[in-house]
PDB file of C-alpha atoms in Angstrom:
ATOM      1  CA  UNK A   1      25.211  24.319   8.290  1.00 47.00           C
ATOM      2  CA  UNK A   2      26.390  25.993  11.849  1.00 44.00           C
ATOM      3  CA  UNK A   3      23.651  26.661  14.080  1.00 45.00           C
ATOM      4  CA  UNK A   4      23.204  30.263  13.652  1.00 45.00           C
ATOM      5  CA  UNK A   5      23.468  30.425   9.121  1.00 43.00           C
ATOM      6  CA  UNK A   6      20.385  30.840   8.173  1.00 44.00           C
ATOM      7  CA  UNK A   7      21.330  31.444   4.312  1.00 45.00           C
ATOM      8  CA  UNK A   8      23.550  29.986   2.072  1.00 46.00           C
ATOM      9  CA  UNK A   9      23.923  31.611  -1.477  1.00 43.00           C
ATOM     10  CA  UNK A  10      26.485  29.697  -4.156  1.00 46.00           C
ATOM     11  CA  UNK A  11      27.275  32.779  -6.648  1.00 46.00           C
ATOM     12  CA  UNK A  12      27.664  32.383 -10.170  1.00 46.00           C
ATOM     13  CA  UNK A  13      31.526  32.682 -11.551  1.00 46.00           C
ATOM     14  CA  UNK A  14      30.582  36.336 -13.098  1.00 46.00           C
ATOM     15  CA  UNK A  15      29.285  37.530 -10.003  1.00 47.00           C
ATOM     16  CA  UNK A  16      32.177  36.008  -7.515  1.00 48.00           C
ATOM     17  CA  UNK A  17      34.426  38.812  -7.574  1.00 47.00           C
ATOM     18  CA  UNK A  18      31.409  41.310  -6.447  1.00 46.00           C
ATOM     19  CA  UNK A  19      30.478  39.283  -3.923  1.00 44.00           C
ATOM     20  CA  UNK A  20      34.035  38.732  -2.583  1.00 50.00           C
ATOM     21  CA  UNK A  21      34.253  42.195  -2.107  1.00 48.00           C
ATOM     22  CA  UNK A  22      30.757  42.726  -0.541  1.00 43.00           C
ATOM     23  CA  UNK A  23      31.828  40.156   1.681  1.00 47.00           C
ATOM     24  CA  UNK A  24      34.792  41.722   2.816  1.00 48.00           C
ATOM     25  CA  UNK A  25      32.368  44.632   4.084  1.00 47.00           C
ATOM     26  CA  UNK A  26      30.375  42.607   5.817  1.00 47.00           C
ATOM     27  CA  UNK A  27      30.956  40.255   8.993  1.00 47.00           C
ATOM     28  CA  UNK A  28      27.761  38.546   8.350  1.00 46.00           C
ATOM     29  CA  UNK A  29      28.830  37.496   4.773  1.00 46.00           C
ATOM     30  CA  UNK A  30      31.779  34.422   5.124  1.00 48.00           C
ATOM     31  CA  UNK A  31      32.587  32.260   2.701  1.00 48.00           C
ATOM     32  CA  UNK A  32      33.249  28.383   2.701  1.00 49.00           C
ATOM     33  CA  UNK A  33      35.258  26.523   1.248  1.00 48.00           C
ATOM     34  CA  UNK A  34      32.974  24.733  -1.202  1.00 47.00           C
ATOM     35  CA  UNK A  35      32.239  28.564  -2.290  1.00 48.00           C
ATOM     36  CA  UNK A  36      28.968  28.580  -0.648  1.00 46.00           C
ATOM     37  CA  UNK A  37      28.790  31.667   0.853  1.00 42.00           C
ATOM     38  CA  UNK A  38      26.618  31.995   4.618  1.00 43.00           C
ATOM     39  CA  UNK A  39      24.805  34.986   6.100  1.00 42.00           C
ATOM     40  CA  UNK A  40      24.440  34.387   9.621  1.00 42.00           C
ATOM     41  CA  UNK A  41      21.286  35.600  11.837  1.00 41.00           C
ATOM     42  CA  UNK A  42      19.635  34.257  14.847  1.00 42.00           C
ATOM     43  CA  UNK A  43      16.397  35.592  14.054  1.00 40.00           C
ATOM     44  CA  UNK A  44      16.621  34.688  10.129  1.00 40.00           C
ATOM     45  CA  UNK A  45      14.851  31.104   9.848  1.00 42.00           C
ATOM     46  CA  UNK A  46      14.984  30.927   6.041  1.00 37.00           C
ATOM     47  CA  UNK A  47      17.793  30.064   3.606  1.00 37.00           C
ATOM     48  CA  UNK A  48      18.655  30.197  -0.260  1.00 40.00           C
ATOM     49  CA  UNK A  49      21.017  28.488  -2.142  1.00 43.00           C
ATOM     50  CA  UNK A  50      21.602  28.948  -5.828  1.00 43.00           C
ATOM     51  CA  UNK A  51      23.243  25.901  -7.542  1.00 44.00           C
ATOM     52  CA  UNK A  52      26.317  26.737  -9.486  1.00 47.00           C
ATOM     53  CA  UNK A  53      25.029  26.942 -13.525  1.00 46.00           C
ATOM     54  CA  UNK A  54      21.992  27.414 -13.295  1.00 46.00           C
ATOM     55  CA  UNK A  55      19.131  30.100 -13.396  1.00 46.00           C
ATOM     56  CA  UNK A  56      16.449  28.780 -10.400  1.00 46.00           C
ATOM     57  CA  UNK A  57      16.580  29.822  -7.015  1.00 43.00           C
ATOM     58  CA  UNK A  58      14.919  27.267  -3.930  1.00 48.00           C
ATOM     59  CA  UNK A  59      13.196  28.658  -1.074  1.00 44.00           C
ATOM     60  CA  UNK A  60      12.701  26.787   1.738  1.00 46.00           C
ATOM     61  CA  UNK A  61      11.505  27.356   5.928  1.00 47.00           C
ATOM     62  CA  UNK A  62      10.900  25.582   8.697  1.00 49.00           C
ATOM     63  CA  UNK A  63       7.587  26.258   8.774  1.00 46.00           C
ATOM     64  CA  UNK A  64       7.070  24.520   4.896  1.00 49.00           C
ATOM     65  CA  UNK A  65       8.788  21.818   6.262  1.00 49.00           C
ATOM     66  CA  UNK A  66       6.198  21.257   8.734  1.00 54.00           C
ATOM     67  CA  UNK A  67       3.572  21.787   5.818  1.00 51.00           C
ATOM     68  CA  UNK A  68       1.918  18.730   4.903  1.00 53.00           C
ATOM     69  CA  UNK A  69       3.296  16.861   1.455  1.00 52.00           C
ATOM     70  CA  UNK A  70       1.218  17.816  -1.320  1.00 53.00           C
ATOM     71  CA  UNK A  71      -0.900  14.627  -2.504  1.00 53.00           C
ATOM     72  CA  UNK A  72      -0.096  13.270  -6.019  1.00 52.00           C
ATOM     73  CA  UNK A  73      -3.166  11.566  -7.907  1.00 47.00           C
ATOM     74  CA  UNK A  74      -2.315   7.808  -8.328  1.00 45.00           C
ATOM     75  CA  UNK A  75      -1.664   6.713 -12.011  1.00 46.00           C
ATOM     76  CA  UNK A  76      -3.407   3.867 -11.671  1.00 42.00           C
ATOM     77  CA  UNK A  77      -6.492   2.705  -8.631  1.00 41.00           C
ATOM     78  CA  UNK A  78      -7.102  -1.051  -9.410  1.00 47.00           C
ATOM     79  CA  UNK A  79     -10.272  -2.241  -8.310  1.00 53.00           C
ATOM     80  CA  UNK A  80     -10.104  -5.227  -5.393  1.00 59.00           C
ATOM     81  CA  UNK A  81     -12.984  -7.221  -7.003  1.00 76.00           C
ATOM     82  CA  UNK A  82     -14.590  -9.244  -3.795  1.00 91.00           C
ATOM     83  CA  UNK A  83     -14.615 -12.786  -2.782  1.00 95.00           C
ATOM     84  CA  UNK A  84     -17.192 -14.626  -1.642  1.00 96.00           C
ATOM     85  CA  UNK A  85     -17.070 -18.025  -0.682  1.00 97.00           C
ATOM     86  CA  UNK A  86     -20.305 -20.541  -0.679  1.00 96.00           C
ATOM     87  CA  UNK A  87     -20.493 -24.067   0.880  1.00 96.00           C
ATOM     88  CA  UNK A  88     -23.418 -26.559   0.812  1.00 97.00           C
ATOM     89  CA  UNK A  89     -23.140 -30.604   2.356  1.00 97.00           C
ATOM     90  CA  UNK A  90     -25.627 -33.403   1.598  1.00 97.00           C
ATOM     91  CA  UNK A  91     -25.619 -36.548   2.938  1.00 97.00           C
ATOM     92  CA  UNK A  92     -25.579 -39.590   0.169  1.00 97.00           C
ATOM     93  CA  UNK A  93     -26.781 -43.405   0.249  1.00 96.00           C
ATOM     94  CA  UNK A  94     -23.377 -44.656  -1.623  1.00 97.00           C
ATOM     95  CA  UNK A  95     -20.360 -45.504   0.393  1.00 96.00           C
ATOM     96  CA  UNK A  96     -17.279 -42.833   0.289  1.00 96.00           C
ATOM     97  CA  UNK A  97     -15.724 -44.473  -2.444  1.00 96.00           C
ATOM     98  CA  UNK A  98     -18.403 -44.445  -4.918  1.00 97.00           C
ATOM     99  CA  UNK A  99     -18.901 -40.934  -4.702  1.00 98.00           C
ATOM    100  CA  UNK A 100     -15.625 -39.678  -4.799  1.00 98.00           C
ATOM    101  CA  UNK A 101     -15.070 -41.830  -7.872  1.00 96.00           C
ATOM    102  CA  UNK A 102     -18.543 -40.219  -9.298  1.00 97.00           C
ATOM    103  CA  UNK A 103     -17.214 -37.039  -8.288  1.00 97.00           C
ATOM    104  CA  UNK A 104     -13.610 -37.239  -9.994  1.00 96.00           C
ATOM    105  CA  UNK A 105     -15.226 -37.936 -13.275  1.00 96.00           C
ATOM    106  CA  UNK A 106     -15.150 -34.213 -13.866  1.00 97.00           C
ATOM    107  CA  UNK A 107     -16.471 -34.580 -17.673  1.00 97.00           C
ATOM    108  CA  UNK A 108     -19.644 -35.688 -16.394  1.00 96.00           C
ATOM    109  CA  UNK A 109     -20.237 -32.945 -14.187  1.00 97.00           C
ATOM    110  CA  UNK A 110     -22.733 -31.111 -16.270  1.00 97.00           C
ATOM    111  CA  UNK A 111     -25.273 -33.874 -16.362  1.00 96.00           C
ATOM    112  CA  UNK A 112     -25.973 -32.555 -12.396  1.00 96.00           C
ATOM    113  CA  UNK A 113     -24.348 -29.586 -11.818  1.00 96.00           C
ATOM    114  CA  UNK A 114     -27.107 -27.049 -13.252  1.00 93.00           C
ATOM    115  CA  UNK A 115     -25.179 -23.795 -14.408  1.00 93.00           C
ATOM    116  CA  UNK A 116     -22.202 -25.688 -15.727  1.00 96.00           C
ATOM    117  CA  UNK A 117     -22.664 -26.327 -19.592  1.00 96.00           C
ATOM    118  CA  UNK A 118     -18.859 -28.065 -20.510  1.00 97.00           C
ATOM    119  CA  UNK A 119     -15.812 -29.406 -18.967  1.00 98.00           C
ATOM    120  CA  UNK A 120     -12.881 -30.937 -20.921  1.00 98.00           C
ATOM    121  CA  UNK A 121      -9.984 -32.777 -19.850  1.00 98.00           C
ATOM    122  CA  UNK A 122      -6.661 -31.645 -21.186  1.00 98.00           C
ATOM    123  CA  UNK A 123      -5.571 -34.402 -23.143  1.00 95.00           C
ATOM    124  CA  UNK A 124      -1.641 -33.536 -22.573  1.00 96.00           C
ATOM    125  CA  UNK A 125      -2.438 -32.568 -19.060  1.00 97.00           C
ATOM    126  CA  UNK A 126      -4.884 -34.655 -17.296  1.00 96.00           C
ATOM    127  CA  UNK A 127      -4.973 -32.692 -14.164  1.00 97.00           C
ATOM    128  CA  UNK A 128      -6.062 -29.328 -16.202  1.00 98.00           C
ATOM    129  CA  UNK A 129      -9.571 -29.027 -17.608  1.00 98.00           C
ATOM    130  CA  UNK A 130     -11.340 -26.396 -19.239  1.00 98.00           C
ATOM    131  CA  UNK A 131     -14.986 -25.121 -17.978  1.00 98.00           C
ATOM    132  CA  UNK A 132     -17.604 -23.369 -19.356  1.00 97.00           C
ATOM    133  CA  UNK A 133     -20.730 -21.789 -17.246  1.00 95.00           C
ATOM    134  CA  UNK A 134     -24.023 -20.533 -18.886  1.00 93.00           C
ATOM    135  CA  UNK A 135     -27.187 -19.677 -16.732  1.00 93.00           C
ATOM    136  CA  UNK A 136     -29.495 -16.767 -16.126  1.00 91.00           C
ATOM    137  CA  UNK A 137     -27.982 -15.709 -12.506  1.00 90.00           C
ATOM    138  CA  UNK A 138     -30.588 -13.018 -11.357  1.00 89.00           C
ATOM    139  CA  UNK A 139     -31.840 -11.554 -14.380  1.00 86.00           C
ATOM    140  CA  UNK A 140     -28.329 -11.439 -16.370  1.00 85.00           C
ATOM    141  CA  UNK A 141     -27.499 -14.230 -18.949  1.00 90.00           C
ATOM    142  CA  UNK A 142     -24.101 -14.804 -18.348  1.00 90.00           C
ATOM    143  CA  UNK A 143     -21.322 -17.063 -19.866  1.00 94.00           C
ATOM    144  CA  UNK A 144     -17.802 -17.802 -18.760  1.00 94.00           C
ATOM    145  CA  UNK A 145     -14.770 -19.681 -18.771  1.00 96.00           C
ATOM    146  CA  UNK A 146     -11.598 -20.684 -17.285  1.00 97.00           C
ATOM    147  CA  UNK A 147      -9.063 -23.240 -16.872  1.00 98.00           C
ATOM    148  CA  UNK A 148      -8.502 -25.219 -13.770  1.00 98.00           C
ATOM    149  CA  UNK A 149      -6.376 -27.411 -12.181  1.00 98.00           C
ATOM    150  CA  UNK A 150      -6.661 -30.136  -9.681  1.00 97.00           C
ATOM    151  CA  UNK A 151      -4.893 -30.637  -7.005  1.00 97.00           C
ATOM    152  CA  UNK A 152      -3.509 -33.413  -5.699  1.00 96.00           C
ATOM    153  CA  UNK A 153      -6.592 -35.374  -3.755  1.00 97.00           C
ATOM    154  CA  UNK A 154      -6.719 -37.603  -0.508  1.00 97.00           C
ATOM    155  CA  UNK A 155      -8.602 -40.718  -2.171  1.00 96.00           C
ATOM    156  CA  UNK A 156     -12.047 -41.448  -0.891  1.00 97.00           C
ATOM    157  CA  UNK A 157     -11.548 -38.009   1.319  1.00 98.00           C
ATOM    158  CA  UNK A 158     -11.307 -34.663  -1.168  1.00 98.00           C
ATOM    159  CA  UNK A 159     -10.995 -33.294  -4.188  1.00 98.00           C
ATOM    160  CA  UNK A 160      -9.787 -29.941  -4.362  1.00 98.00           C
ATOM    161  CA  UNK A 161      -8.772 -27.422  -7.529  1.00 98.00           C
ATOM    162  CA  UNK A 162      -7.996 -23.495  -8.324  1.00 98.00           C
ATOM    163  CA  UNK A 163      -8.614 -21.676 -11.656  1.00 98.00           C
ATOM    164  CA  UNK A 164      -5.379 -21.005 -13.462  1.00 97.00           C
ATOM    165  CA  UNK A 165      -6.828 -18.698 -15.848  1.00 96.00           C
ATOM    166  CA  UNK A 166     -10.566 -16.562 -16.990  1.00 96.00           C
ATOM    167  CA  UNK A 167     -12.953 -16.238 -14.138  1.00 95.00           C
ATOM    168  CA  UNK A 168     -11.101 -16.696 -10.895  1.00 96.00           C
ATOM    169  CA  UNK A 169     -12.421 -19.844  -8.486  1.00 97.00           C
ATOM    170  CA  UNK A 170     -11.147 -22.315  -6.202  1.00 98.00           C
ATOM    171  CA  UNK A 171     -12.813 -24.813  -4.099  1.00 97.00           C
ATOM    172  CA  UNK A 172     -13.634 -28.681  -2.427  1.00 98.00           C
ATOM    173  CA  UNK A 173     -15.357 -31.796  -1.999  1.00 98.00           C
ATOM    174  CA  UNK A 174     -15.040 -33.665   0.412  1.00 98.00           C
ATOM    175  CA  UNK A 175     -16.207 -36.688   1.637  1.00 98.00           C
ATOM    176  CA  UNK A 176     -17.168 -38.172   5.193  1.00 98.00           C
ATOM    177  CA  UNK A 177     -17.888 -41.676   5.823  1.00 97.00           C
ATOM    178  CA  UNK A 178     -21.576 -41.818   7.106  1.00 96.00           C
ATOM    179  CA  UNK A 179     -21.907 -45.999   7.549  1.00 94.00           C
ATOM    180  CA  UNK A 180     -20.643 -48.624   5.222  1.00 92.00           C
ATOM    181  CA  UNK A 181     -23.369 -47.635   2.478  1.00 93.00           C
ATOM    182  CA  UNK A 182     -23.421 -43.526   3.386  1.00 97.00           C
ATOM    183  CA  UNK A 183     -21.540 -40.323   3.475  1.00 98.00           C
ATOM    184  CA  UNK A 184     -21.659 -36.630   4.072  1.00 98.00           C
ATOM    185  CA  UNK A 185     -20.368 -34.707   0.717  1.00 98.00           C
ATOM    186  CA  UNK A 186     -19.499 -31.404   1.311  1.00 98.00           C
ATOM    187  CA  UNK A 187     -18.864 -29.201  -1.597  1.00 98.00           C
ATOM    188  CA  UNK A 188     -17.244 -25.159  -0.720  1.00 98.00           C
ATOM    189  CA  UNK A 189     -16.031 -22.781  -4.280  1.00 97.00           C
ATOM    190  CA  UNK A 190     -14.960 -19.741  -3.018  1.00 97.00           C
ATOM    191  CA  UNK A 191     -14.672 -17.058  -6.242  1.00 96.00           C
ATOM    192  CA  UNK A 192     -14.214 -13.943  -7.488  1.00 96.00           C
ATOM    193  CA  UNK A 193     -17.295 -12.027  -8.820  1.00 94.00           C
ATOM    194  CA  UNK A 194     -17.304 -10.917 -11.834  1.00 91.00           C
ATOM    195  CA  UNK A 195     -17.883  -6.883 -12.489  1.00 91.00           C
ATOM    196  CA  UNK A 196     -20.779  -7.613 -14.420  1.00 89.00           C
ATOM    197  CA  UNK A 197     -22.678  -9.165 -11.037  1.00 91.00           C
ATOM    198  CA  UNK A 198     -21.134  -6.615  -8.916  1.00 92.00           C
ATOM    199  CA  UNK A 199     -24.235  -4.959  -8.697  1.00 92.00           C
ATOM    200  CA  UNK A 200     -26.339  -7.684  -6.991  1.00 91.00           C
ATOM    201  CA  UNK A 201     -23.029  -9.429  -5.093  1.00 91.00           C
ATOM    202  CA  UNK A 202     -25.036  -9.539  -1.928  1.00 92.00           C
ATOM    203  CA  UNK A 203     -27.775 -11.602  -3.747  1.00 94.00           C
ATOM    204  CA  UNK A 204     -25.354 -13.800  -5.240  1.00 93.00           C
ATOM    205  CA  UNK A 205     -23.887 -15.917  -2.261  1.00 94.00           C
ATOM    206  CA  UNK A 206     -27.240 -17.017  -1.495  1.00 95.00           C
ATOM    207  CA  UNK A 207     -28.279 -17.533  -5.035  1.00 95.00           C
ATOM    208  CA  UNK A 208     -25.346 -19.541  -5.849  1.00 95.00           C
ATOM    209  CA  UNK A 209     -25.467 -21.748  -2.422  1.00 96.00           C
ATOM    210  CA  UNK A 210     -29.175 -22.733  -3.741  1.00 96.00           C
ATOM    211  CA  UNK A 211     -27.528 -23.965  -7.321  1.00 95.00           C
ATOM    212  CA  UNK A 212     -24.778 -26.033  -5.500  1.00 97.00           C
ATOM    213  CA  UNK A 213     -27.623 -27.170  -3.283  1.00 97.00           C
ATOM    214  CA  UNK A 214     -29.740 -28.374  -6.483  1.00 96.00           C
ATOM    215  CA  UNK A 215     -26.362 -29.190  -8.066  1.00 97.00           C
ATOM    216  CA  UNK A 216     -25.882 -32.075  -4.829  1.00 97.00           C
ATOM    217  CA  UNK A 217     -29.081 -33.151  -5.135  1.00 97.00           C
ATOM    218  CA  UNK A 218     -28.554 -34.274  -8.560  1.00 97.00           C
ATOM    219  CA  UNK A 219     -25.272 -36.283  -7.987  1.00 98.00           C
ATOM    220  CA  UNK A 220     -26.686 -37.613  -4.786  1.00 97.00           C
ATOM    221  CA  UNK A 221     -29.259 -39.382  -7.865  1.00 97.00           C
ATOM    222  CA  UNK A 222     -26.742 -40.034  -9.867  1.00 96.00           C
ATOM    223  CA  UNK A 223     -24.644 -41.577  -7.512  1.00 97.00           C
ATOM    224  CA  UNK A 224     -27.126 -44.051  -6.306  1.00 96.00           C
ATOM    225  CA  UNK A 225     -27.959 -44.808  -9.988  1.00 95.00           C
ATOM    226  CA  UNK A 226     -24.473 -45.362 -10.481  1.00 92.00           C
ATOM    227  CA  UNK A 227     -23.845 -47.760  -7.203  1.00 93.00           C
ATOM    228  CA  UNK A 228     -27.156 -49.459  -7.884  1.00 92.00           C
ATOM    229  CA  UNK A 229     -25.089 -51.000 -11.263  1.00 87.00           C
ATOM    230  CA  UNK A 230     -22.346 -51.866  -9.080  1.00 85.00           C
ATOM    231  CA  UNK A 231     -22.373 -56.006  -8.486  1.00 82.00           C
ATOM    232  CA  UNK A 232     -22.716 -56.847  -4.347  1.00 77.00           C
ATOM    233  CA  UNK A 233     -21.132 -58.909  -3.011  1.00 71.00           C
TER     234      UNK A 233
END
């Protein structure tokens, strides 16, 4: 549009001919030649334009195109469900190798690990397993499940694995040689909390850090029980 049209107005074909001779009357009026027709003021800051066929007219100014956008509700706000992360280390009197083979065996995991009730190697995928966790964790009995796979380890160094499906979880062990007859095991699971612990998430990291604590304890036991079998040389 030139600088000084501040209205353009496309006529319908039964009113063309009126307007073509209104037009002629008045030097403000010119036509172009895509029919639009412009009305030309310095002080006008508006415009109109009526598109050819049909019935609505659009009003528009400067001054609502300054206006703030009007806000249009979402239709959808998903939830970021927060992560927390715990990590615990105890030091155990087997060498690195013993306890990283103890610690692979992930089917015996429940015989020390206190809220976790199953695990079950995929037989057609050794790598996957399938976990199961029941305990009372602060007042709520709670049960869940999910598949996870493990990643590829560093042998006699860590063991590592993320859920591929149900409650979301991924984590570590790993190992650090202490002497000959000693290491440092250091175990981190960083997960998702559920919405039904939402509620007491701040309570939960520390609640949970205590389990793995108690859940160390016990392989660091079961460890030695299972190196004192071992033949020496």
């Amino acid at each position: 549009m030139a600088a000084g049209a501040a209205c353009c107005y496309r006529p319908a074909a039964a009113g063309r001919a009126s307007l073509d001779a209104f037009a002629t009357s008045s030097p403000s009026l010119r036509p172009s030649s895509s029919g639009v027709f412009f009305i030309s003021s310095s002080s006008s800051r508006w415009w109109m334009r009526r598109r050819r066929g049909e019935g609505k007219v659009k009003i528009s100014s400067s001054s609502r195109a300054r206006a703030k956008p009007m806000s249009r509700p979402a239709l959808f706000s998903p939830v970021a469900m927060e992560w927390q992360e715990c990590s615990t280390e105890i030091e155990v009197d087997v060498p690195c190798s013993v306890a990283y083979q103890c610690y692979s065996e992930r089917e015996t995991i429940p015989q020390w690990m206190p809220f976790i009730s199953s695990v079950k190697i995929l037989e057609d995928k050794p790598d996957q397993s399938r976990w199961t966790l029941k305990y009372e964790i602060l007042g709520r009995d709670v049960e869940f499940s999910w598949l996870a796979r493990n990643m590829t380890p560093t042998k006699n160094q860590k063991i590592h694995w993320r859920s591929l499906e149900g409650l979301q979880n991924r984590g570590a062990v790993r190992f650090f040689p202490k002497s000959s007859s000693s290491c440092r095991v250091q175990l981190t699971v960083a997960y998702e909390v559920p919405e039904i612990l939402a509620p007491v998430a701040s309570a939960l990291k520390p609640f949970l850090e205590g389990l793995l604590m108690q859940g160390l304890e016990r392989f660091a036991t079961f460890a030695k029980e299972r190196y004192s079998k071992i033949p020496q040389p």
